Short mmCIF file of C-alpha atoms and ligand atoms in Angstrom, two decimals:
data_model
loop_
_atom_site.label_atom_id
_atom_site.label_comp_id
_atom_site.label_asym_id
_atom_site.label_seq_id
_atom_site.Cartn_x
_atom_site.Cartn_y
_atom_site.Cartn_z
CA UNK A 825 -51.89 12.70 -19.49
CA UNK A 826 -48.92 11.87 -17.24
CA UNK A 827 -48.31 8.28 -16.17
CA UNK A 828 -51.38 6.06 -16.23
CA UNK A 829 -51.07 3.92 -13.12
CA UNK A 830 -54.30 2.06 -13.97
CA UNK A 831 -53.18 0.87 -17.39
CA UNK A 832 -51.60 -2.54 -17.99
CA UNK A 833 -49.35 -1.20 -20.73
CA UNK A 834 -46.22 -2.06 -18.73
CA UNK A 835 -45.96 -5.54 -17.30
CA UNK A 836 -44.13 -5.57 -13.95
CA UNK A 837 -40.80 -7.42 -13.92
CA UNK A 838 -41.18 -10.85 -12.37
CA UNK A 839 -38.04 -10.38 -10.30
CA UNK A 840 -37.49 -7.06 -8.57
CA UNK A 841 -35.01 -4.85 -10.37
CA UNK A 842 -32.88 -3.21 -7.67
CA UNK A 843 -31.26 0.19 -7.53
CA UNK A 844 -27.85 -1.41 -7.05
CA UNK A 845 -27.45 -4.88 -5.59
CA UNK A 846 -24.43 -7.12 -4.96
CA UNK A 847 -23.06 -8.95 -8.01
CA UNK A 848 -21.15 -12.09 -7.10
CA UNK A 849 -18.80 -14.00 -9.37
CA UNK A 850 -17.81 -17.19 -7.57
CA UNK A 851 -14.32 -16.35 -6.35
CA UNK A 852 -15.79 -14.72 -3.26
CA UNK A 853 -17.11 -18.02 -1.91
CA UNK A 854 -13.73 -19.68 -2.45
CA UNK A 855 -11.97 -17.14 -0.26
CA UNK A 856 -14.73 -17.40 2.33
CA UNK A 857 -14.48 -21.19 2.23
CA UNK A 858 -10.72 -20.97 2.67
CA UNK A 859 -11.22 -18.82 5.76
CA UNK A 860 -13.70 -21.36 7.10
CA UNK A 861 -11.63 -24.43 6.35
CA UNK A 862 -8.43 -22.97 7.79
CA UNK A 863 -10.41 -21.61 10.75
CA UNK A 864 -9.34 -17.99 10.22
CA UNK A 865 -12.84 -16.93 11.18
CA UNK A 866 -11.93 -13.82 13.15
CA UNK A 867 -10.52 -10.38 12.43
CA UNK A 868 -7.10 -11.72 11.45
CA UNK A 869 -6.16 -13.63 8.31
CA UNK A 870 -4.92 -13.77 4.76
CA UNK A 871 -8.09 -12.30 3.24
CA UNK A 872 -7.71 -9.12 5.29
CA UNK A 873 -4.03 -8.77 4.43
CA UNK A 874 -4.71 -9.33 0.74
CA UNK A 875 -7.77 -7.06 0.59
CA UNK A 876 -5.66 -4.27 2.12
CA UNK A 877 -2.77 -4.91 -0.27
CA UNK A 878 -5.01 -4.95 -3.35
CA UNK A 879 -6.71 -1.74 -2.19
CA UNK A 880 -3.37 0.08 -1.87
CA UNK A 881 -2.38 -1.17 -5.30
CA UNK A 882 -5.65 -0.07 -6.91
CA UNK A 883 -6.09 3.29 -5.21
CA UNK A 884 -2.43 4.22 -5.00
CA UNK A 885 -2.29 4.92 -1.26
CA UNK A 886 0.48 3.64 1.02
CA UNK A 887 -1.72 2.22 3.79
CA UNK A 888 -5.19 0.69 3.92
CA UNK A 889 -6.78 -0.54 7.15
CA UNK A 890 -9.75 -2.89 6.71
CA UNK A 891 -12.64 -1.99 9.01
CA UNK A 892 -16.18 -3.15 9.70
CA UNK A 893 -17.68 -0.25 7.69
CA UNK A 894 -16.89 2.90 5.78
CA UNK A 895 -18.57 4.77 8.62
CA UNK A 896 -16.03 3.32 11.06
CA UNK A 897 -13.23 4.57 8.79
CA UNK A 898 -14.75 8.06 8.76
CA UNK A 899 -15.12 8.00 12.53
CA UNK A 900 -11.47 7.13 13.11
CA UNK A 901 -10.43 9.69 10.48
CA UNK A 902 -12.33 12.35 12.44
CA UNK A 903 -10.75 11.24 15.68
CA UNK A 904 -7.26 11.36 14.17
CA UNK A 905 -7.79 14.78 12.62
CA UNK A 906 -9.29 16.09 15.85
CA UNK A 907 -6.34 14.95 17.96
CA UNK A 908 -3.90 16.31 15.43
CA UNK A 909 -5.56 19.73 15.37
CA UNK A 910 -6.70 20.14 18.94
CA UNK A 911 -4.63 17.71 21.01
CA UNK A 912 -5.63 14.85 23.23
CA UNK A 913 -9.18 15.47 24.51
CA UNK A 914 -10.08 15.33 28.17
CA UNK A 915 -11.49 12.00 29.36
CA UNK A 916 -15.07 11.50 28.14
CA UNK A 917 -14.76 14.22 25.50
CA UNK A 918 -14.60 13.78 21.77
CA UNK A 919 -11.52 14.98 19.93
CA UNK A 920 -13.61 17.61 18.10
CA UNK A 921 -15.33 18.75 21.26
CA UNK A 922 -17.40 21.79 20.23
CA UNK A 923 -15.33 22.53 17.11
CA UNK A 924 -16.92 23.31 13.77
CA UNK A 925 -16.16 21.06 10.81
CA UNK A 926 -17.11 21.85 7.20
CA UNK A 927 -18.89 19.02 5.41
CA UNK A 928 -20.62 18.10 2.17
CA UNK A 929 -24.34 18.83 2.44
CA UNK A 930 -26.02 16.73 -0.23
CA UNK A 931 -24.74 13.30 0.79
CA UNK A 932 -25.49 10.23 2.85
CA UNK A 933 -25.75 10.87 6.59
CA UNK A 934 -22.73 8.63 7.22
CA UNK A 935 -20.48 11.33 5.73
CA UNK A 936 -21.26 13.73 8.55
CA UNK A 937 -22.47 11.73 11.57
CA UNK A 938 -18.87 10.81 12.55
CA UNK A 939 -18.19 14.53 13.14
CA UNK A 940 -20.78 14.33 15.91
CA UNK A 941 -19.41 11.04 17.28
CA UNK A 942 -16.30 13.09 18.11
CA UNK A 943 -18.30 15.98 19.52
CA UNK A 944 -17.85 18.29 16.53
CA UNK A 945 -20.43 20.58 14.91
CA UNK A 946 -21.01 20.03 11.19
CA UNK A 947 -21.27 23.20 9.10
CA UNK A 948 -22.84 22.27 5.78
CA UNK A 949 -21.41 23.55 2.52
CA UNK A 950 -23.74 23.82 -0.47
CA UNK A 951 -23.45 21.80 -3.67
CA UNK A 952 -22.35 22.94 -7.14
CA UNK A 953 -24.27 22.13 -10.35
CA UNK A 954 -21.35 20.72 -12.38
CA UNK A 955 -20.62 17.51 -10.43
CA UNK A 956 -23.19 17.66 -7.58
CA UNK A 957 -20.42 17.83 -4.99
CA UNK A 958 -19.17 20.42 -2.52
CA UNK A 959 -19.04 23.91 -4.05
CA UNK A 960 -15.53 25.43 -3.70
CA UNK A 961 -17.02 28.93 -3.85
CA UNK A 962 -19.32 28.18 -0.93
CA UNK A 963 -16.38 26.57 0.89
CA UNK A 964 -14.33 29.75 0.50
CA UNK A 965 -17.30 31.71 1.81
CA UNK A 966 -17.48 29.40 4.81
CA UNK A 967 -13.83 30.12 5.67
CA UNK A 968 -14.61 33.84 5.56
CA UNK A 969 -17.41 33.30 8.07
CA UNK A 970 -15.59 30.73 10.24
CA UNK A 971 -11.84 31.33 9.72
CA UNK A 972 -10.92 29.14 12.69
CA UNK A 973 -12.16 25.92 11.01
CA UNK A 974 -9.38 23.45 10.17
CA UNK A 975 -11.17 20.30 9.02
CA UNK A 976 -13.27 19.60 5.89
CA UNK A 977 -15.11 16.38 4.99
CA UNK A 978 -15.65 16.00 1.25
CA UNK A 979 -17.71 13.26 -0.45
CA UNK A 980 -17.76 12.24 -4.12
CA UNK A 981 -21.44 11.72 -4.80
CA UNK A 982 -22.72 8.74 -6.78
CA UNK A 983 -19.17 7.91 -7.89
CA UNK A 984 -18.50 11.28 -9.53
CA UNK A 985 -15.30 13.04 -8.44
CA UNK A 986 -15.85 16.57 -7.21
CA UNK A 987 -13.87 19.73 -8.08
CA UNK A 988 -10.83 18.38 -6.33
CA UNK A 989 -8.23 20.95 -7.45
CA UNK A 990 -10.43 23.87 -6.47
CA UNK A 991 -11.45 22.34 -3.14
CA UNK A 992 -7.85 21.45 -2.30
CA UNK A 993 -6.69 24.96 -3.16
CA UNK A 994 -9.25 26.48 -0.78
CA UNK A 995 -8.30 24.04 2.00
CA UNK A 996 -4.56 24.63 1.47
CA UNK A 997 -5.08 28.38 1.61
CA UNK A 998 -6.70 27.97 5.02
CA UNK A 999 -4.40 25.19 6.30
CA UNK A 1000 -7.29 22.80 6.66
CA UNK A 1001 -7.11 19.00 6.69
CA UNK A 1002 -9.28 17.13 4.17
CA UNK A 1003 -11.04 13.92 5.08
CA UNK A 1004 -12.19 12.39 1.82
CA UNK A 1005 -15.33 10.27 1.73
CA UNK A 1006 -14.75 8.06 -1.31
CA UNK A 1007 -17.29 5.49 -0.10
CA UNK A 1008 -19.27 5.71 -3.34
CA UNK A 1009 -16.40 6.38 -5.73
CA UNK A 1010 -13.97 3.44 -5.54
CA UNK A 1011 -12.33 3.16 -8.98
CA UNK A 1012 -13.23 6.70 -10.05
CA UNK A 1013 -10.37 9.01 -10.97
CA UNK A 1014 -9.61 12.71 -11.28
CA UNK A 1015 -6.89 13.80 -13.71
CA UNK A 1016 -5.76 10.18 -13.84
CA UNK A 1017 -5.49 9.80 -10.05
CA UNK A 1018 -7.87 7.57 -8.11
CA UNK A 1019 -10.24 9.03 -5.55
CA UNK A 1020 -9.22 7.90 -2.07
CA UNK A 1021 -5.84 9.66 -2.11
CA UNK A 1022 -6.98 13.28 -2.08
CA UNK A 1023 -7.69 13.44 1.63
CA UNK A 1024 -5.01 13.30 4.28
CA UNK A 1025 -7.32 10.53 5.47
CA UNK A 1026 -9.81 8.84 3.17
CA UNK A 1027 -12.45 6.16 3.37
CA UNK A 1028 -13.99 3.62 1.01
CA UNK A 1029 -16.99 1.36 1.61
CA UNK A 1030 -17.87 -2.23 0.73
CA UNK A 1031 -21.51 -1.91 1.78
CA UNK A 1032 -23.89 -4.22 -0.09
CA UNK A 1033 -24.97 -1.72 -2.72
CA UNK A 1034 -21.59 -0.14 -3.52
CA UNK A 1035 -19.62 -0.74 -6.73
CA UNK A 1036 -17.97 -3.81 -5.16
CA UNK A 1037 -18.98 -5.27 -1.83
CA UNK A 1038 -17.92 -7.40 1.08
CA UNK A 1039 -21.59 -7.61 2.17
CA UNK A 1040 -20.41 -4.92 4.58
CA UNK A 1041 -17.04 -3.39 5.45
CA UNK A 1042 -14.91 -0.41 4.61
CA UNK A 1043 -11.34 0.82 4.68
CA UNK A 1044 -9.35 3.70 6.08
CA UNK A 1045 -6.77 4.99 3.57
CA UNK A 1046 -3.74 7.18 4.14
CA UNK A 1047 -0.10 7.74 3.22
CA UNK A 1048 0.76 8.37 6.84
CA UNK A 1049 2.19 5.33 8.62
CA UNK A 1050 1.59 6.61 12.13
CA UNK A 1051 -2.06 7.31 11.31
CA UNK A 1052 -2.54 3.83 9.84
CA UNK A 1053 -1.03 2.25 12.94
CA UNK A 1054 -3.25 4.28 15.24
CA UNK A 1055 -6.37 3.32 13.32
CA UNK A 1056 -5.35 -0.35 13.41
CA UNK A 1057 -4.86 -0.11 17.17
CA UNK A 1058 -8.05 1.84 17.91
CA UNK A 1059 -10.11 -0.49 15.73
CA UNK A 1060 -9.03 -3.52 17.79
CA UNK A 1061 -9.94 -2.14 21.24
CA UNK A 1062 -6.78 -0.06 21.72
CA UNK A 1063 -4.68 -2.67 23.48
CA UNK A 1064 -1.22 -1.64 24.57
CA UNK A 1065 1.75 -3.99 24.38
CA UNK A 1066 1.29 -5.90 27.62
CA UNK A 1067 0.49 -9.49 28.66
CA UNK A 1068 -2.95 -8.36 29.89
CA UNK A 1069 -5.49 -5.94 28.51
CA UNK A 1070 -3.90 -2.64 29.30
CA UNK A 1071 -5.65 0.50 28.04
CA UNK A 1072 -4.32 4.02 27.71
CA UNK A 1073 -6.83 5.08 25.07
CA UNK A 1074 -10.48 4.49 24.23
CA UNK A 1075 -10.85 1.60 21.81
CA UNK A 1076 -13.39 0.33 19.28
CA UNK A 1077 -14.38 -3.00 17.81
CA UNK A 1078 -14.12 -1.81 14.21
CA UNK A 1079 -11.86 -4.35 12.49
CA UNK A 1080 -13.07 -6.15 9.36
CA UNK A 1081 -13.76 -9.87 9.62
CA UNK A 1082 -11.63 -12.24 7.57
CA UNK A 1083 -14.89 -13.65 6.13
CA UNK A 1084 -16.01 -10.24 4.89
CA UNK A 1085 -12.50 -9.65 3.55
CA UNK A 1086 -12.80 -12.87 1.56
CA UNK A 1087 -15.80 -11.44 -0.28
CA UNK A 1088 -13.96 -8.15 -0.86
CA UNK A 1089 -10.92 -10.01 -2.16
CA UNK A 1090 -13.05 -12.03 -4.56
CA UNK A 1091 -14.78 -8.90 -5.84
CA UNK A 1092 -11.71 -6.81 -6.64
CA UNK A 1093 -10.86 -8.51 -9.95
CA UNK A 1094 -14.33 -7.43 -11.14
CA UNK A 1095 -14.18 -3.76 -10.17
CA UNK A 1096 -13.35 -2.58 -13.69
CA UNK A 1097 -16.03 -4.83 -15.17
CA UNK A 1098 -18.61 -3.38 -12.79
CA UNK A 1099 -17.55 0.15 -13.72
CA UNK A 1100 -17.84 -0.64 -17.44
CA UNK A 1101 -21.34 -2.04 -16.87
CA UNK A 1102 -22.39 0.99 -14.82
CA UNK A 1103 -21.00 3.31 -17.47
CA UNK A 1104 -22.93 1.49 -20.20
CA UNK A 1105 -26.10 1.86 -18.10
CA UNK A 1106 -25.46 5.59 -17.67
CA UNK A 1107 -24.89 6.07 -21.39
CA UNK A 1108 -27.93 4.04 -22.35
CA UNK A 1109 -30.10 6.22 -20.10
CA UNK A 1110 -28.55 9.38 -21.51
CA UNK A 1111 -29.27 8.25 -25.06
CA UNK A 1112 -32.75 6.90 -24.26
CA UNK A 1113 -33.84 10.03 -22.38
CA UNK A 1114 -32.28 12.61 -24.67
CA UNK A 1115 -35.59 13.84 -26.13
CA UNK A 1116 -37.11 14.43 -22.70
CA UNK A 1117 -36.73 17.67 -20.68
CA UNK A 1118 -34.28 15.93 -18.31
CA UNK A 1119 -30.53 15.51 -18.03
CA UNK A 1120 -28.25 12.98 -16.36
CA UNK A 1121 -26.13 13.61 -13.26
CA UNK A 1122 -23.28 15.71 -14.65
CA UNK A 1123 -19.53 15.11 -14.50
CA UNK A 1124 -16.36 16.77 -15.73
CA UNK A 1125 -15.66 14.60 -18.79
CA UNK A 1126 -12.36 16.35 -19.44
CA UNK A 1127 -10.79 15.83 -16.03
CA UNK A 1128 -12.58 12.96 -14.38
CA UNK A 1129 -13.63 9.36 -14.92
CA UNK A 1130 -16.52 8.53 -12.57
CA UNK A 1131 -17.31 4.93 -11.60
CA UNK A 1132 -20.96 5.62 -12.56
CA UNK A 1133 -22.16 3.90 -9.39
CA UNK A 1134 -25.67 5.34 -9.73
CA UNK A 1135 -27.32 6.88 -12.77
CA UNK A 1136 -29.45 9.86 -11.81
CA UNK A 1137 -31.58 12.31 -13.71
CA UNK A 1138 -32.69 15.86 -13.07
CA UNK A 1139 -35.82 17.38 -14.55
CA UNK A 1140 -35.65 20.77 -16.28
CA UNK A 1141 -37.22 23.44 -14.05
CA UNK A 1142 -39.99 24.25 -16.54
CA UNK A 1143 -40.85 20.56 -17.03
CA UNK A 1144 -41.70 19.98 -13.36
CA UNK A 1145 -45.31 19.31 -12.45
CA UNK A 1146 -46.48 20.78 -9.16
CA UNK A 1147 -45.16 18.86 -6.19
CA UNK A 1148 -45.25 19.48 -2.48
CA UNK A 1149 -43.10 17.65 0.00
CA UNK A 1150 -43.61 17.38 3.73
CA UNK A 1151 -40.95 15.88 5.99
CA UNK A 1152 -41.80 12.30 5.04
CA UNK A 1153 -44.31 12.27 2.18
CA UNK A 1154 -44.93 13.93 -1.17
CA UNK A 1155 -47.92 14.96 -3.24
CA UNK A 1156 -47.90 15.98 -6.88
CA UNK A 1157 -50.42 17.06 -9.47
CA UNK A 1158 -49.98 15.06 -12.70
CA UNK A 1159 -49.72 17.27 -15.74
CA UNK A 1160 -49.36 16.58 -19.46
CA UNK A 1161 -45.81 17.02 -20.71
CA UNK A 1162 -44.45 17.45 -17.16
CA UNK A 1163 -43.40 15.21 -14.35
CA UNK A 1164 -41.61 15.17 -11.01
CA UNK A 1165 -39.35 12.79 -9.09
CA UNK A 1166 -42.14 11.17 -7.08
CA UNK A 1167 -44.21 10.43 -10.19
CA UNK A 1168 -41.25 8.82 -11.95
CA UNK A 1169 -40.26 6.85 -8.84
CA UNK A 1170 -43.85 5.63 -8.37
CA UNK A 1171 -44.07 4.71 -12.06
CA UNK A 1172 -40.81 2.77 -11.86
CA UNK A 1173 -42.00 1.05 -8.69
CA UNK A 1174 -45.26 0.05 -10.42
CA UNK A 1175 -43.24 -2.21 -12.72
CA UNK A 1176 -41.34 -3.72 -9.78
CA UNK A 1177 -38.14 -1.69 -10.10
CA UNK A 1178 -36.36 0.40 -7.50
CA UNK A 1179 -35.28 4.00 -7.88
CA UNK A 1180 -34.51 6.44 -5.06
CA UNK A 1181 -34.78 10.13 -4.35
CA UNK A 1182 -31.54 12.13 -4.32
CA UNK A 1183 -29.79 12.20 -0.92
CA UNK A 1184 -31.84 14.63 1.12
CA UNK A 1185 -29.50 17.50 2.02
CA UNK A 1186 -28.16 17.41 5.56
CA UNK A 1187 -29.11 21.00 6.36
CA UNK A 1188 -32.82 20.16 6.12
CA UNK A 1189 -32.58 16.95 8.14
CA UNK A 1190 -34.35 17.32 11.50
CA UNK A 1191 -31.18 16.35 13.42
CA UNK A 1192 -29.11 19.00 11.64
CA UNK A 1193 -31.63 21.71 10.99
CA UNK A 1194 -30.06 24.10 13.48
CA UNK A 1195 -26.56 23.67 12.08
CA UNK A 1196 -25.07 26.40 9.91
CA UNK A 1197 -25.45 26.04 6.16
CA UNK A 1198 -23.29 28.03 3.76
CA UNK A 1199 -24.19 28.71 0.14
CA UNK A 1200 -22.13 30.56 -2.43
CA UNK A 1201 -24.23 33.65 -1.83
CA UNK A 1202 -24.45 33.56 1.93
CA UNK A 1203 -25.49 31.52 4.90
CA UNK A 1204 -28.78 30.28 6.23
CA UNK A 1205 -30.17 27.58 8.46
CA UNK A 1206 -33.43 26.17 7.14
CA UNK A 1207 -34.31 25.93 3.47
CA UNK A 1208 -36.46 29.03 3.65
CA UNK A 1209 -33.45 31.11 4.61
CA UNK A 1210 -31.42 29.74 1.73
CA UNK A 1211 -34.16 30.59 -0.70
CA UNK A 1212 -34.36 34.14 0.58
CA UNK A 1213 -30.86 34.59 -0.80
CA UNK A 1214 -32.50 34.39 -4.20
CA UNK A 1215 -33.44 31.69 -6.69
CA UNK A 1216 -31.70 28.39 -6.43
CA UNK A 1217 -28.96 29.64 -4.10
CA UNK A 1218 -29.57 26.41 -2.22
CA UNK A 1219 -28.33 24.19 -5.03
CA UNK A 1220 -28.56 20.96 -3.05
CA UNK A 1221 -32.22 21.57 -2.25
CA UNK A 1222 -32.90 22.30 -5.91
CA UNK A 1223 -31.26 19.03 -7.04
CA UNK A 1224 -33.16 17.16 -4.31
CA UNK A 1225 -36.42 18.67 -5.57
CA UNK A 1226 -35.88 17.92 -9.25
CA UNK A 1227 -33.63 14.85 -9.25
CA UNK A 1228 -33.79 11.10 -8.65
CA UNK A 1229 -31.63 7.97 -8.81
CA UNK A 1230 -32.56 5.46 -11.49
CA UNK A 1231 -32.33 1.66 -11.29
CA UNK A 1232 -28.59 1.13 -11.83
CA UNK A 1233 -28.03 -2.53 -11.10
CA UNK A 1234 -25.24 -3.95 -13.19
CA UNK A 1235 -27.25 -7.12 -13.77
CA UNK A 1236 -30.04 -5.13 -15.47
CA UNK A 1237 -30.44 -6.22 -19.10
CA UNK A 1238 -30.67 -3.76 -21.98
CA UNK A 1239 -34.27 -4.90 -22.53
CA UNK A 1240 -35.16 -4.18 -18.92
CA UNK A 1241 -33.51 -0.79 -19.12
CA UNK A 1242 -35.49 0.00 -22.27
CA UNK A 1243 -38.69 -0.66 -20.33
CA UNK A 1244 -37.54 1.72 -17.58
CA UNK A 1245 -36.81 4.34 -20.22
CA UNK A 1246 -40.28 3.85 -21.77
CA UNK A 1247 -41.88 4.18 -18.35
CA UNK A 1248 -40.08 7.51 -17.82
CA UNK A 1249 -41.20 8.67 -21.26
CA UNK A 1250 -44.78 7.70 -20.35
CA UNK A 1251 -44.59 10.08 -17.37
CA UNK A 1252 -44.20 12.92 -19.90
CA UNK A 1253 -47.12 11.90 -22.13
C1 LIG B 1157 -22.10 4.12 1.97
C2 LIG B 1157 -21.58 5.43 2.35
C3 LIG B 1157 -20.90 5.64 3.55
C4 LIG B 1157 -20.80 4.63 4.64
O1 LIG B 1157 -20.26 3.43 4.31
P1 LIG B 1157 -20.69 2.14 5.15
O2 LIG B 1157 -19.72 1.11 4.71
O3 LIG B 1157 -22.10 1.81 4.75
O4 LIG B 1157 -20.59 2.45 6.59
C5 LIG B 1157 -20.37 6.89 3.81
N1 LIG B 1157 -20.51 7.89 2.94
C6 LIG B 1157 -21.18 7.74 1.78
C7 LIG B 1157 -21.27 8.91 0.86
C8 LIG B 1157 -21.76 6.52 1.46
O5 LIG B 1157 -22.46 6.40 0.34
#
């Protein structure tokens, strides 16, 4: 009868099993030590130069600018695109002042917040079922409704490349610039080409839980030299060439530290190893869960190679127990042979392991609730509107309701993963 939280059948792990935690290898500390011992302890140094070079080599872009975070890279990408499309803004205005920007809906808030930093208005585009990324059909619909839009922010969720050809075709047809959020997908490829080169401007992240990490940090990627130079200048307080601090533009303190870059540099040789481990975890879950009424986060096996950053599952609609979610809590009614994300997450937590709900779609976030939301069948604002369009027209909301992220740490042993799988099975007993 569902998961028995009172039973001692599953012994909690002694050490917490994380969703996705940093995995260090030893080289990182050597590069950090080198920075320390040579006193390159600022935002200049060999580690930064090398981390940028290695990134260009891996991703296949011409320029990489190391920044304090992926979010900073997205912010400066927005600012660049805004100036390019709409010209230099008036003093104290953002470069997207009042303009609409299309954006992925089911993603981390950091994909879309930078639109607002520049004064833009995010218009959320619904998700498709095949890769859990932006739906090209809904995007086309959005251009019908808002033909003046010229900028689109596209994320690759959980390390799975989206429908890049289709999305690019729609954007090309409408002369729109793509900013690509590859924060979660470093090392993933689409038709043999790495994510991070599909946007005019792209970003990657080295946040602590990403596929490789600098403890923090991110990079701005582009093939455009002028753009790279601008981002480098803006990220270091926008100094002009002058003996004193002379400013003609607003600046930011967004440059990556040479210490952080040392960690990034030490991690890069292990990127492929991490991806192989994450892929093995994904496949072990898929095999272990195959008799349950669930499936794994989907990808286009023919055209794409994800980095398998997080393994997720989604419960079949008829195998969902009753669940109700308020803004910040959830209740469910346990039922034999059925389950729901909160039951599975609670069960996993009861053995000292960390899962996570799917990214809560942006269009139902309190800060963005009044923003437009476009599905393949029409437009709405709140989730109720989207549902009125019929069935699961709001695909992102449906995935949020039925899906969850599983413990995906690349240090998880096969034995530990087997316990997680047994716990999930117990939810269906
Ligand atoms: C992590 C992440 C970011 C932000 O990267 P930071 O380095 O944490 O600022 C942006 N978008 C997505 C989809 C992410 O997962």
